[in-house]
Amino acid sequence: MNVLFIGDIVGSVGRMAVKKVLPSLKSKYNPHIIIANGENAAAGRGITAQIVKELLDAGVHGITMGNHTWDNKDIFEWIDEQPRIVRPANYSEEAPGQGVALIKANGKELAIVNLQGRTFLPPIDCPFRKADELLDSLRSKTKCILVDFHAEATSEKIAMGWYLDGRASLVVGTHTHVQTNDDSILPGGTAFLTDVGMVGSKEGVLGMERTAVIHKFKTQLPVRFVVDEGDWHFHAVLAEIDDFTGTAKRIQKIRLTETDWLML
Ligand code: FE2
């Protein structure tokens, strides 16, 4: 199966870009299952029920989250009823929502797992131990498993890639919004990319309006960040996975600017 994973979608600019780009990517790469990180989809922070619907209507089959999961408080009202969204599995046992979902589309089945790192992020349960706990039982249900490891430190993400090699089909990093150039298939058959990158304005700082960010760095004063409205860029990764063994056969980064898309 072909799996397309779209990096952190930032605000309305990012959502618009997803809707524009997906039809051409679908005809070019024939992805059976499309997953996207949506934790910044609502004005850069969190996600709403309406935006979940918008992304699913655009062709996304499953949504992963991260440290901004709870930023829109209405999520507490609907996350338990939405089977296509996962929040980090290593949150408290008492947190609502789920950390794992089985996504079925176009005759294929993919388990998606969301984990969050602990380096330069709030203290939570160990993502490595949580992965052990989840993957052993998941693999008895399906061999095709995607892990979105939402983490700040490249070292923690690379360590997770090696830790899960041979146990997950695809391990991707999100959160840092800048696509890394280390796409590879590890010796055990796991496709890996340290960070997929983002979808949103390329004229801001990680998708946010740059003047406010620069002001914050210069002054250390509290500043309100807003989503930048500039030209967008779109980052994703495509993996071809053997349906029976769960082994990755191919991984390919995708990077498109608004200008590239206009010329498609
Ligand atoms: Fe994040």
PDB file of N, CA and C in Angstrom, residues 70 75-83 85 87 94-98:
ATOM      1  N   TRP A  70      -4.822  19.884  23.276  1.00  0.00           N
ATOM      2  CA  TRP A  70      -5.940  20.363  24.122  1.00  0.00           C
ATOM      3  C   TRP A  70      -6.168  21.875  24.005  1.00  0.00           C
ATOM      4  N   ILE A  75     -12.465  20.275  22.245  1.00  0.00           N
ATOM      5  CA  ILE A  75     -12.023  18.919  21.880  1.00  0.00           C
ATOM      6  C   ILE A  75     -12.450  17.895  22.931  1.00  0.00           C
ATOM      7  N   PHE A  76     -12.570  18.340  24.195  1.00  0.00           N
ATOM      8  CA  PHE A  76     -12.983  17.411  25.253  1.00  0.00           C
ATOM      9  C   PHE A  76     -14.399  16.882  25.013  1.00  0.00           C
ATOM     10  N   GLU A  77     -15.183  17.667  24.253  1.00  0.00           N
ATOM     11  CA  GLU A  77     -16.573  17.259  24.016  1.00  0.00           C
ATOM     12  C   GLU A  77     -16.710  16.230  22.911  1.00  0.00           C
ATOM     13  N   TRP A  78     -15.754  16.172  21.966  1.00  0.00           N
ATOM     14  CA  TRP A  78     -15.970  15.287  20.819  1.00  0.00           C
ATOM     15  C   TRP A  78     -14.866  14.262  20.556  1.00  0.00           C
ATOM     16  N   ILE A  79     -13.703  14.379  21.187  1.00  0.00           N
ATOM     17  CA  ILE A  79     -12.587  13.506  20.782  1.00  0.00           C
ATOM     18  C   ILE A  79     -12.910  12.021  20.998  1.00  0.00           C
ATOM     19  N   ASP A  80     -13.679  11.704  22.024  1.00  0.00           N
ATOM     20  CA  ASP A  80     -13.993  10.288  22.254  1.00  0.00           C
ATOM     21  C   ASP A  80     -14.936   9.709  21.202  1.00  0.00           C
ATOM     22  N   GLU A  81     -15.601  10.588  20.462  1.00  0.00           N
ATOM     23  CA  GLU A  81     -16.545  10.103  19.435  1.00  0.00           C
ATOM     24  C   GLU A  81     -15.922  10.136  18.040  1.00  0.00           C
ATOM     25  N   GLN A  82     -14.681  10.585  17.921  1.00  0.00           N
ATOM     26  CA  GLN A  82     -14.059  10.703  16.593  1.00  0.00           C
ATOM     27  C   GLN A  82     -12.992   9.611  16.442  1.00  0.00           C
ATOM     28  N   PRO A  83     -13.324   8.522  15.701  1.00  0.00           N
ATOM     29  CA  PRO A  83     -12.384   7.388  15.624  1.00  0.00           C
ATOM     30  C   PRO A  83     -11.176   7.621  14.722  1.00  0.00           C
ATOM     31  N   ILE A  85      -9.039  10.216  14.798  1.00  0.00           N
ATOM     32  CA  ILE A  85      -8.020  11.120  15.342  1.00  0.00           C
ATOM     33  C   ILE A  85      -7.287  10.421  16.501  1.00  0.00           C
ATOM     34  N   ARG A  87      -4.373  11.167  19.639  1.00  0.00           N
ATOM     35  CA  ARG A  87      -3.520  12.115  20.394  1.00  0.00           C
ATOM     36  C   ARG A  87      -2.388  11.272  20.989  1.00  0.00           C
ATOM     37  N   GLU A  94      -5.867   8.801  32.144  1.00  0.00           N
ATOM     38  CA  GLU A  94      -7.182   9.433  32.321  1.00  0.00           C
ATOM     39  C   GLU A  94      -7.519  10.429  31.219  1.00  0.00           C
ATOM     40  N   ALA A  95      -6.582  10.707  30.324  1.00  0.00           N
ATOM     41  CA  ALA A  95      -6.853  11.679  29.248  1.00  0.00           C
ATOM     42  C   ALA A  95      -7.881  11.107  28.276  1.00  0.00           C
ATOM     43  N   PRO A  96      -8.786  11.957  27.777  1.00  0.00           N
ATOM     44  CA  PRO A  96      -9.747  11.454  26.789  1.00  0.00           C
ATOM     45  C   PRO A  96      -9.059  11.171  25.456  1.00  0.00           C
ATOM     46  N   GLY A  97      -9.789  10.536  24.563  1.00  0.00           N
ATOM     47  CA  GLY A  97      -9.247  10.239  23.239  1.00  0.00           C
ATOM     48  C   GLY A  97      -8.448   8.953  23.249  1.00  0.00           C
ATOM     49  N   GLN A  98      -7.829   8.672  22.099  1.00  0.00           N
ATOM     50  CA  GLN A  98      -7.072   7.427  21.942  1.00  0.00           C
ATOM     51  C   GLN A  98      -5.711   7.727  21.322  1.00  0.00           C
TER      52      GLN A  98
END
